[in-house]
mmCIF file of C-alpha atoms in Angstrom:
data_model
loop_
_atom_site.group_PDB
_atom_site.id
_atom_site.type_symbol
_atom_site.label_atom_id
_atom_site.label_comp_id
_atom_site.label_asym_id
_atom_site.label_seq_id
_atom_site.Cartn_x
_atom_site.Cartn_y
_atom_site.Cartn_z
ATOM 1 C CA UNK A 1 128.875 144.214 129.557
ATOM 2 C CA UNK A 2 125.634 143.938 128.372
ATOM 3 C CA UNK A 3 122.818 142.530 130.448
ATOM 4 C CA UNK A 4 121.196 139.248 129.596
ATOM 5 C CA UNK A 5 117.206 139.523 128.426
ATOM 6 C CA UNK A 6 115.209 137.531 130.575
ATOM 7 C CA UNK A 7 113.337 134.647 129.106
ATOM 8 C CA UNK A 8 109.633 134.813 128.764
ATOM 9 C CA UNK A 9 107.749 133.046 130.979
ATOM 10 C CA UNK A 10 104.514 131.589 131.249
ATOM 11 C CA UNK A 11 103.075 134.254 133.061
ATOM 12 C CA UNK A 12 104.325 135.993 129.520
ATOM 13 C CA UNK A 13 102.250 134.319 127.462
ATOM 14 C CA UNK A 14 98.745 134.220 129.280
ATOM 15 C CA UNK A 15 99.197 138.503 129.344
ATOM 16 C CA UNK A 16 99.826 138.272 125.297
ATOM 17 C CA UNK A 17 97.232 135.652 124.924
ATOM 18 C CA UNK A 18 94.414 136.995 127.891
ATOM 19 C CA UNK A 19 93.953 133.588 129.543
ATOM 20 C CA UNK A 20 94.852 132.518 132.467
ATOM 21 C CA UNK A 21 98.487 130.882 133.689
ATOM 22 C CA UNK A 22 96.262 127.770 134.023
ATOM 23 C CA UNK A 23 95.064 127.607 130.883
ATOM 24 C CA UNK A 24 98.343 128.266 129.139
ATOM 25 C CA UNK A 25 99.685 125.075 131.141
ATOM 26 C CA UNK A 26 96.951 122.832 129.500
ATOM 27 C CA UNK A 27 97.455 124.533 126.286
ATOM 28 C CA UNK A 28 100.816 123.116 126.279
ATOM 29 C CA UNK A 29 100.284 119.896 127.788
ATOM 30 C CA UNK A 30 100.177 117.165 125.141
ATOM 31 C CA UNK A 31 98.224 114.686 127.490
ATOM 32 C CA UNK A 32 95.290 117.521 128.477
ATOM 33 C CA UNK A 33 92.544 117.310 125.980
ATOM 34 C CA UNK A 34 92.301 121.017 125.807
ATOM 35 C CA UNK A 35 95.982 120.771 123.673
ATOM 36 C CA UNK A 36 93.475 119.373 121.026
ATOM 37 C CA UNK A 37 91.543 122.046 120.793
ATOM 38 C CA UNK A 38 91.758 125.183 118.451
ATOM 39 C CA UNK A 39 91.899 127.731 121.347
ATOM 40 C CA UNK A 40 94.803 125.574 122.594
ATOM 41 C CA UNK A 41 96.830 126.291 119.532
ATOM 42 C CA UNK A 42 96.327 129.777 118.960
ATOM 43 C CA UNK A 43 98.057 129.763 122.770
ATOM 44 C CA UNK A 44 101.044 127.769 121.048
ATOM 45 C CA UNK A 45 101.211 130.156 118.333
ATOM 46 C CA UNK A 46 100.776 133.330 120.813
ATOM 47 C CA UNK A 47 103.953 131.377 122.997
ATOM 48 C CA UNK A 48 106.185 130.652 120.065
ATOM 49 C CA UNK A 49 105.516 134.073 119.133
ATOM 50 C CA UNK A 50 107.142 135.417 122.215
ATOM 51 C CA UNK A 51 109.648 133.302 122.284
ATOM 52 C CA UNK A 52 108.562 131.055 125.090
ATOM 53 C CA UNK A 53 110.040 128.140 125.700
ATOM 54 C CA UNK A 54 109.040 125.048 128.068
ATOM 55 C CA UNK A 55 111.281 123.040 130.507
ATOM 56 C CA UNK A 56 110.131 119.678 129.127
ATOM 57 C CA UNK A 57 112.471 117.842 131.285
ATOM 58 C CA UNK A 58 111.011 120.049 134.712
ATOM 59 C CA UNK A 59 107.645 119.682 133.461
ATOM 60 C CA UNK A 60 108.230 115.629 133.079
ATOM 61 C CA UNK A 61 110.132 115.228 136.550
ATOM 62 C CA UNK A 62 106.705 117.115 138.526
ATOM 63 C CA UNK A 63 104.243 114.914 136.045
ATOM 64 C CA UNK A 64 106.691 111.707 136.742
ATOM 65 C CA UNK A 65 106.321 111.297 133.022
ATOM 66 C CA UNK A 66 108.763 110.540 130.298
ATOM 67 C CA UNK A 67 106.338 111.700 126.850
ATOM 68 C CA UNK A 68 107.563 107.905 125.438
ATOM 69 C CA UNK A 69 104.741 105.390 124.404
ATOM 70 C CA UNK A 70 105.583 101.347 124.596
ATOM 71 C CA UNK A 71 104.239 99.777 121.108
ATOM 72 C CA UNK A 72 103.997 96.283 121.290
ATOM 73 C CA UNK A 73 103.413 94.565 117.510
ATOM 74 C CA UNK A 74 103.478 90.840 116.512
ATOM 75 C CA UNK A 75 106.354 91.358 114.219
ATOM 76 C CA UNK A 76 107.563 94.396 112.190
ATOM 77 C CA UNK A 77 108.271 92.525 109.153
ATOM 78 C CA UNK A 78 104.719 92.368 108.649
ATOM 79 C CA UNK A 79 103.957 95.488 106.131
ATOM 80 C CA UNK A 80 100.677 96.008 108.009
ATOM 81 C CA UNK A 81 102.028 96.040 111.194
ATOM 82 C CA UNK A 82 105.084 97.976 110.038
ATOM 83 C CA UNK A 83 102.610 100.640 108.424
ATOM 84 C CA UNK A 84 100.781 100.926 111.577
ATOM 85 C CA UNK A 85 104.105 101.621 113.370
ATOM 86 C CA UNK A 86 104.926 104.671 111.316
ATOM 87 C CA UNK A 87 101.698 105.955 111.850
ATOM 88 C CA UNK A 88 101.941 105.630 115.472
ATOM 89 C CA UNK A 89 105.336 107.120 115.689
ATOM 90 C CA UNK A 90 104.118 110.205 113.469
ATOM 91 C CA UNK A 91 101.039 110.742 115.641
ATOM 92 C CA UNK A 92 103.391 111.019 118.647
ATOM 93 C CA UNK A 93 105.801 112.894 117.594
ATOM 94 C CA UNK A 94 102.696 115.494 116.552
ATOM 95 C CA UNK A 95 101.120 115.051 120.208
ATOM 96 C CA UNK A 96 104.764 115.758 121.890
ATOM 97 C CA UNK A 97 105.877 111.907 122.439
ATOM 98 C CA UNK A 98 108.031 109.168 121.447
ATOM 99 C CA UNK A 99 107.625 106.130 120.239
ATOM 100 C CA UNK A 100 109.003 103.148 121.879
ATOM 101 C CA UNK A 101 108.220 99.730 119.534
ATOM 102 C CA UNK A 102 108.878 95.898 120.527
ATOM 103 C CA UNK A 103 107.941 92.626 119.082
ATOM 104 C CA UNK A 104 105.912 89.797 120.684
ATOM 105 C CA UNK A 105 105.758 87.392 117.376
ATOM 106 C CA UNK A 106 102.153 86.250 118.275
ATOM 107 C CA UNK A 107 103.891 84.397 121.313
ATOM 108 C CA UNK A 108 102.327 85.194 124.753
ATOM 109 C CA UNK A 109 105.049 84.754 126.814
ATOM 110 C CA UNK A 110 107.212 87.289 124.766
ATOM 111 C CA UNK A 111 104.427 89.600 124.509
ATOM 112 C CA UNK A 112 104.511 89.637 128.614
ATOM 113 C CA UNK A 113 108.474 89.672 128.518
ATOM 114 C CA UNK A 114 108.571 93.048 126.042
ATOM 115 C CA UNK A 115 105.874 94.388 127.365
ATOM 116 C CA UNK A 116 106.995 94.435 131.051
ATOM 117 C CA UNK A 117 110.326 95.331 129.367
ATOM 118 C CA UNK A 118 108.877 98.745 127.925
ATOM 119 C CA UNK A 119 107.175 99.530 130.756
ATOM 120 C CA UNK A 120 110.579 99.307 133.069
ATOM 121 C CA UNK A 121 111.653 101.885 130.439
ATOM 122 C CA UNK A 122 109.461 104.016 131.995
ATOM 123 C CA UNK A 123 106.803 104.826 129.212
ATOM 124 C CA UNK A 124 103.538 106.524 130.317
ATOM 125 C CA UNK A 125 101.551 103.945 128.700
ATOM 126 C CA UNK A 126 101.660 101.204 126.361
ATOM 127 C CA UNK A 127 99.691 100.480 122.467
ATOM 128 C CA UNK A 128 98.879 96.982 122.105
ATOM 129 C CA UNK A 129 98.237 95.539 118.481
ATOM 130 C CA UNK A 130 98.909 92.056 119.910
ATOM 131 C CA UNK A 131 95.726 91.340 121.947
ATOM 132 C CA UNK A 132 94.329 87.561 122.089
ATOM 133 C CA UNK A 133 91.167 86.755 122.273
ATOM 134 C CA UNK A 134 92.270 84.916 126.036
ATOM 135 C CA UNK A 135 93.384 88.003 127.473
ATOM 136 C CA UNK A 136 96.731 86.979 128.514
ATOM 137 C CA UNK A 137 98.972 90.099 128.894
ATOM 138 C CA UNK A 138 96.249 92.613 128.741
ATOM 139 C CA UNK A 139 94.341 90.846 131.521
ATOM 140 C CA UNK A 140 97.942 91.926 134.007
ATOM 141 C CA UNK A 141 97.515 95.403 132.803
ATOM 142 C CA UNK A 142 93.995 95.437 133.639
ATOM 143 C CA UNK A 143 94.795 94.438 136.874
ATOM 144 C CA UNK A 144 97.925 96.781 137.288
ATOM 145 C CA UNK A 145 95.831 99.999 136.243
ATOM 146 C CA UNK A 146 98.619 100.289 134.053
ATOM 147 C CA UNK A 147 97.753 102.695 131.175
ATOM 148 C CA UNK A 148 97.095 100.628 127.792
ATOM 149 C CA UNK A 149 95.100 100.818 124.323
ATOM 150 C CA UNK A 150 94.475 98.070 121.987
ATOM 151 C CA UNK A 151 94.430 98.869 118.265
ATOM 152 C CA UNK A 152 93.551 96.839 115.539
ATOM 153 C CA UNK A 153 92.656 93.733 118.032
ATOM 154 C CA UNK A 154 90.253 94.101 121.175
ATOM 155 C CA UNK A 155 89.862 92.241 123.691
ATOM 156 C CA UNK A 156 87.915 92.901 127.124
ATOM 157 C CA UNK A 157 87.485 96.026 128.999
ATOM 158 C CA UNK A 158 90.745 97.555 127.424
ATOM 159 C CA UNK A 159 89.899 100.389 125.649
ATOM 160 C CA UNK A 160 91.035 100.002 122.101
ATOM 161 C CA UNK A 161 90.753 101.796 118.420
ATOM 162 C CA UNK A 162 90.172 99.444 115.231
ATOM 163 C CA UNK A 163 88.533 99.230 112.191
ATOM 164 C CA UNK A 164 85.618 97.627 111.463
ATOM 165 C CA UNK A 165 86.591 94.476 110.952
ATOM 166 C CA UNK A 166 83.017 92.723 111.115
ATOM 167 C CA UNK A 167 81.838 95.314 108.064
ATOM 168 C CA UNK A 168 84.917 94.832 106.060
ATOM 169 C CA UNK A 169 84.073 91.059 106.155
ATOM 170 C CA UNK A 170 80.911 91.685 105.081
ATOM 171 C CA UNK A 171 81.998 94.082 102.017
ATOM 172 C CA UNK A 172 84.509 91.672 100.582
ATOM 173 C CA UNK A 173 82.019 88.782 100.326
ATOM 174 C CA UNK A 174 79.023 90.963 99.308
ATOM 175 C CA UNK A 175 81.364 92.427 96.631
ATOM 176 C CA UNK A 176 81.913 88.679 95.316
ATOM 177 C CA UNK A 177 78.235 87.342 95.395
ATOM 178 C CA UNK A 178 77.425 90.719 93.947
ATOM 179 C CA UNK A 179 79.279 89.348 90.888
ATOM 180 C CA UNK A 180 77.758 86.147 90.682
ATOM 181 C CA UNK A 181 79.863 84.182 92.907
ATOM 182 C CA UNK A 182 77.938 81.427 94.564
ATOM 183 C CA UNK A 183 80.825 79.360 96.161
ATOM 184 C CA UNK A 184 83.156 81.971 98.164
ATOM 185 C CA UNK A 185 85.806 80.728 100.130
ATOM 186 C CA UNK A 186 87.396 81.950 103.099
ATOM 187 C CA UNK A 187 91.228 82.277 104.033
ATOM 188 C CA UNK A 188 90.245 82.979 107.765
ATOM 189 C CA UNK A 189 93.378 84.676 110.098
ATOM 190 C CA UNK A 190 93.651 82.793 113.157
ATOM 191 C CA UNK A 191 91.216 82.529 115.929
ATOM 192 C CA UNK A 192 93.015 83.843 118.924
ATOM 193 C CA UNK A 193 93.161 87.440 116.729
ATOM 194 C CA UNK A 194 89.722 89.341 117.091
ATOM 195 C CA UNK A 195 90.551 91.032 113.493
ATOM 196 C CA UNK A 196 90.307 87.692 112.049
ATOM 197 C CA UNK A 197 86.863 86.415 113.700
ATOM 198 C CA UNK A 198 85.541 89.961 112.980
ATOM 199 C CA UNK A 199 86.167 89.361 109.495
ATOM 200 C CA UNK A 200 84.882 86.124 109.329
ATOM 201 C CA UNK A 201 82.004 86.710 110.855
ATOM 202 C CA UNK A 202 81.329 89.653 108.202
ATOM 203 C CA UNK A 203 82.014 86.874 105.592
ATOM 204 C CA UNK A 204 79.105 84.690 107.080
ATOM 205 C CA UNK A 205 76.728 87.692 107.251
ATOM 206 C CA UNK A 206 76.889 88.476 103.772
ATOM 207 C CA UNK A 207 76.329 84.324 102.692
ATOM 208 C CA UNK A 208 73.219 84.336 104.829
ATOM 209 C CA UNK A 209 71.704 87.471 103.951
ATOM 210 C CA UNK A 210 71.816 86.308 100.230
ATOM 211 C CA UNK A 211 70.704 83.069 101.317
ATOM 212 C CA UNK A 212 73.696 81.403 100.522
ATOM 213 C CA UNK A 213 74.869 77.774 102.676
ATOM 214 C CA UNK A 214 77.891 78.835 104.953
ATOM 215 C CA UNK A 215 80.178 75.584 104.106
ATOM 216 C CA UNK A 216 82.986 75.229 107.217
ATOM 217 C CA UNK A 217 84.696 72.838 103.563
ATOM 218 C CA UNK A 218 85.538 76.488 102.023
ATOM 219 C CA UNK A 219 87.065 78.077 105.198
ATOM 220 C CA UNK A 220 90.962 77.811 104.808
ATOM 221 C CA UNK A 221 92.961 78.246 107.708
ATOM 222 C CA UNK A 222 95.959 80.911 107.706
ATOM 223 C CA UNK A 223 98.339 82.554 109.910
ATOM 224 C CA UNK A 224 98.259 86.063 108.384
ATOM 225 C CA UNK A 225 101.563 84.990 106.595
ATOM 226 C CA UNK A 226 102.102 84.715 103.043
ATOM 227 C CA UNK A 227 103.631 81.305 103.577
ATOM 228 C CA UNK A 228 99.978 80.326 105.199
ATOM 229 C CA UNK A 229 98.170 82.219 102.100
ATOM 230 C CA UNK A 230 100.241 79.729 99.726
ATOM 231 C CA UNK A 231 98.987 76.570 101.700
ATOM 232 C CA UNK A 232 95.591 77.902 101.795
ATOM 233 C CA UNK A 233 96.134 78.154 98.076
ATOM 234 C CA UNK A 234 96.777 74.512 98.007
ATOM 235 C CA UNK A 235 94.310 73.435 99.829
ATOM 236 C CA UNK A 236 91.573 75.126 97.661
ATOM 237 C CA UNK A 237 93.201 73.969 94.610
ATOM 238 C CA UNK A 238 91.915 70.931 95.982
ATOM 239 C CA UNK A 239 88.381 71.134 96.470
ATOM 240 C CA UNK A 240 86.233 69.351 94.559
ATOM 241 C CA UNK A 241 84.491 71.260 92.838
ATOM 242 C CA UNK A 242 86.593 74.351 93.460
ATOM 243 C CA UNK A 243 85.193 77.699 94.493
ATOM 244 C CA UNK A 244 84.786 80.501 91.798
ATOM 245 C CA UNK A 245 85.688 83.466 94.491
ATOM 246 C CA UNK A 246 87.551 83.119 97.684
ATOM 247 C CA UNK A 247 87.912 86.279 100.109
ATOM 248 C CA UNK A 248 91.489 86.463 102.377
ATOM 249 C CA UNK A 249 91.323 88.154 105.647
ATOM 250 C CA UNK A 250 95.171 89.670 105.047
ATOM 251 C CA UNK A 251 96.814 90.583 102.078
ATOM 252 C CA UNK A 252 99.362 88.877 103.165
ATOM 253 C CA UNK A 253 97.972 85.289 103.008
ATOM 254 C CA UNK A 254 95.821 86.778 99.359
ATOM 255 C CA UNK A 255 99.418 87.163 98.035
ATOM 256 C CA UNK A 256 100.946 83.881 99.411
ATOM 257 C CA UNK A 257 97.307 82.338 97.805
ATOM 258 C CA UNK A 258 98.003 83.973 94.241
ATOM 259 C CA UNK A 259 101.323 82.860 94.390
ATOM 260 C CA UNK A 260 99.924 79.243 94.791
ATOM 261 C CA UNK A 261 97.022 79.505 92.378
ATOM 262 C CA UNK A 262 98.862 81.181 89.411
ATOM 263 C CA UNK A 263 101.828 78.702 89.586
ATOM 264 C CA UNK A 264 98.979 76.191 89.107
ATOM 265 C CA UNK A 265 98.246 77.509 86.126
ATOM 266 C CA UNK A 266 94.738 79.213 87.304
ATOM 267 C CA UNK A 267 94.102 82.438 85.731
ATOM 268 C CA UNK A 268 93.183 85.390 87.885
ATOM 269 C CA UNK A 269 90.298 86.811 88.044
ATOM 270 C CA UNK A 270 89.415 84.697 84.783
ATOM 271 C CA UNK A 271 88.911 81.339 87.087
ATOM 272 C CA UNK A 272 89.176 83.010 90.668
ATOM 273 C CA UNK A 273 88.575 86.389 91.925
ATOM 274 C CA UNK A 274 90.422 87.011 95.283
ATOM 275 C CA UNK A 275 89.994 89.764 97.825
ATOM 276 C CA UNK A 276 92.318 90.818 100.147
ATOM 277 C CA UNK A 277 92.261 92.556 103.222
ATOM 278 C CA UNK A 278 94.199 96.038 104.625
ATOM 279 C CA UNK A 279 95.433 97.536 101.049
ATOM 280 C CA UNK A 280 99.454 97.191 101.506
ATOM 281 C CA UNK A 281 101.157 99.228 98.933
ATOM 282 C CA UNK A 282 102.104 95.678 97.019
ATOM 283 C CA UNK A 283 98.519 95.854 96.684
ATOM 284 C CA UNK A 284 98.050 98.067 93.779
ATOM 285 C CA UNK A 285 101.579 96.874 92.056
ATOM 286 C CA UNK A 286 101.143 93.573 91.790
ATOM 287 C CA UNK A 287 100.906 91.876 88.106
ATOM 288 C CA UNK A 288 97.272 91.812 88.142
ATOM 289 C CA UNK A 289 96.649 94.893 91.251
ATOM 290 C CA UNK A 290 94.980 93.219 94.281
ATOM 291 C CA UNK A 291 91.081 94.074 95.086
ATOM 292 C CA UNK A 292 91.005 94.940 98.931
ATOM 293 C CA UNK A 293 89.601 96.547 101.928
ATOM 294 C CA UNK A 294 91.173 99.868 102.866
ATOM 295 C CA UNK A 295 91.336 99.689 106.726
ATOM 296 C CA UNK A 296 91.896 103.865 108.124
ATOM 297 C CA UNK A 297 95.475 103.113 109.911
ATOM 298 C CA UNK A 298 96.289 106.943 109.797
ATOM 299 C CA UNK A 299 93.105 107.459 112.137
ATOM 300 C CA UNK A 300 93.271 104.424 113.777
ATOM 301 C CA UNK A 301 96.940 105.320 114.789
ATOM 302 C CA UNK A 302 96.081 109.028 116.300
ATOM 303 C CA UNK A 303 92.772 107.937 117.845
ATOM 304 C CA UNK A 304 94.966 105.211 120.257
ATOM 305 C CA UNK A 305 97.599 107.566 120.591
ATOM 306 C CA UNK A 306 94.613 110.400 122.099
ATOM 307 C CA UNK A 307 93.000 107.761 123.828
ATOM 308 C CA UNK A 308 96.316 106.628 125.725
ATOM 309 C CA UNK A 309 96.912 110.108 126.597
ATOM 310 C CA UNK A 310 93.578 110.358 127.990
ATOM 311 C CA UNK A 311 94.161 106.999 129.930
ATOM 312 C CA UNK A 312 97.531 108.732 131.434
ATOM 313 C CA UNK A 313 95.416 112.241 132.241
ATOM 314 C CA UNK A 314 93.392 109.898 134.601
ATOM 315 C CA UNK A 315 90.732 110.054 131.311
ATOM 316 C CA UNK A 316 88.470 106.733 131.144
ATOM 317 C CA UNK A 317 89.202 106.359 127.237
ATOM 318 C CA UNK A 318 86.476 104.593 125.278
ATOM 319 C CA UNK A 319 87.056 102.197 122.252
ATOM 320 C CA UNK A 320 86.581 103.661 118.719
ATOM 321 C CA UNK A 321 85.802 101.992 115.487
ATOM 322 C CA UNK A 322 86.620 103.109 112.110
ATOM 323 C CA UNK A 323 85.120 101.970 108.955
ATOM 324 C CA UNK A 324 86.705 100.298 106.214
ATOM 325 C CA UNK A 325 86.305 100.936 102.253
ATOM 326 C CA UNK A 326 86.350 98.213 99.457
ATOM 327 C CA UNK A 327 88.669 98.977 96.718
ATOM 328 C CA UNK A 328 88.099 97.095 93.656
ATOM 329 C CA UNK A 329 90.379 96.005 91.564
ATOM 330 C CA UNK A 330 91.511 93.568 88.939
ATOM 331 C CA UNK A 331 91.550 90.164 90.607
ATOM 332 C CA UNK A 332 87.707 90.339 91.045
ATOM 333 C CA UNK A 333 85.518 89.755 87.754
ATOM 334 C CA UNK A 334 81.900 88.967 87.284
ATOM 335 C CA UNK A 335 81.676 85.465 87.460
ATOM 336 C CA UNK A 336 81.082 83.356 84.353
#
């Protein structure tokens, strides 16, 4: 009978590599920020090389982890928040997690429910894209010292990772008075999301520094929807006189708004330019292609899946912005 070969160990891999045992260990833990690094990796090629091969489930029961992040979204039939998703799941399942998502539907008290539901799942940590602007769950994990990152909203002391939501405000409007347009209105997102009042206030900066009157008649409320966008679309059909430009904090409700507008028989860009905001793939197929913001999701989904590992490493994580990019395209025109 032949003899079985032992497997390598980790003691193995720090002779091949000439590092300590130590090192190897933080080389091949996801939530160290060494595993970032590109020492780190050569170690993970030097182990696969010999053929080493972690205990994940030994290495989780001494950690008391479980690798599995919570991800708590409004809804997923939201494209945005369905792309942001994705991206979080494929940043985890780089990093050596697993993605755990559940919906809150912009309602606090099922924001608390899923969210205490993930975390009796046992996730290290949770991603929050549903903060408000009151705190309300976010203030309990606060308070718990439960691991959390906020991404695309903020709110508080939670550490969080978003775009620039303040700039991309300001670069849709500046793109519209840069063509001429003197009356811009706003489709503004609701006020409890601090995406939305980010925006807005970008959308104020850029009327004031061109010394135009900020007019609360030309702010539309919405709800991020696309059945909000089409009321919004109503209600601007009615203003007297109308607006030349108006500037949507979602594509979403800029959709919902063109869907309004054109049915009214008002040609786009021709008698309205409209901006949009996140650049959905509709964006770029729709009859006349949507002018946007691009807003980073691929980076803003790795930089709060880093920073929650950091929070679960006993890390203080620290909130990082991203900046957004104006894409032009044919629903804006030179005004008339």
């Amino acid at each position: 009978m032949s003899e079985s070969v032992p497997r390598p160990t980790i003691s193995d891999v720090a002779l091949a590599a000439g590092v300590s045992k130590s090192t190897v260990s933080r080389a091949l833990n996801p939530e160290h920020r060494f595993f970032r690094s590109p020492s780190a990796a050569r170690i993970r090629e030097i182990a696969e090389g010999v053929g080493y091969e972690p205990n994940p489930v030994a290495a989780n029961l001494r950690r008391q982890q479980t690798n599995t992040v919570g991800v708590l979204v409004p809804r997923l039939t939201d494209t945005v928040m369905a792309m942001f998703y994705e991206e979080v799941a494929t940043a985890c399942t780089r990093r050596g997690y697993h993605a755990l998502v559940a919906t809150s539907h912009d309602e606090p008290e099922l924001e608390r429910e899923n969210g205490r539901m993930l975390l009796g799942r046992r996730v290290d940590g949770l991603i929050l894209t549903t903060a408000r602007t009151d705190g309300g769950f976010c203030e309990e994990l606060l308070e718990r010292g439960v691991p959390h990152v906020l991404a695309v909203r903020t709110f508080g002391a939670s550490a969080a990772a978003t775009g620039d939501d303040r700039l991309g405000g300001y670069l849709a409007t500046r793109h519209l008075v840069d063509l001429g347009h003197r009356r811009v209105a706003l489709v503004a997102g609701p006020a409890y999301a601090s995406s939305a009042l980010g925006r807005r206030a970008g959308y104020e900066d850029a009327l004031r520094e061109t010394g135009l009157l900020v007019d609360p008649a030309l702010v539309l409320p919405s709800t991020f929807s696309m059945e909000s966008g089409e009321a919004a679309g109503r209600a601007l059909l009615a203003l007297d006189p109308r607006p030349t430009a108006v500037f949507a904090v979602n594509d979403n409700t800029a959709v919902g708004l063109l869907s309004a507008v054109q049915r009214a028989g008002v040609r786009v860009p021709d008698e309205l330019s409209v901006v949009g905001y996140n650049d959905i793939p509709l964006a770029a197929r729709l009859p006349v292609p949507l002018t946007t913001i691009r807003v980073p999701f691929t980076e803003i989904a790795g930089a709060a899946v880093d920073l929650l590992i950091d929070a679960v490493a006993g890390v203080s994580p620290s909130t990082r912005r991203f900046a957004p990019t104006l894409i032009p395209r044919g629903t804006t025109l030179r005004a008339g």
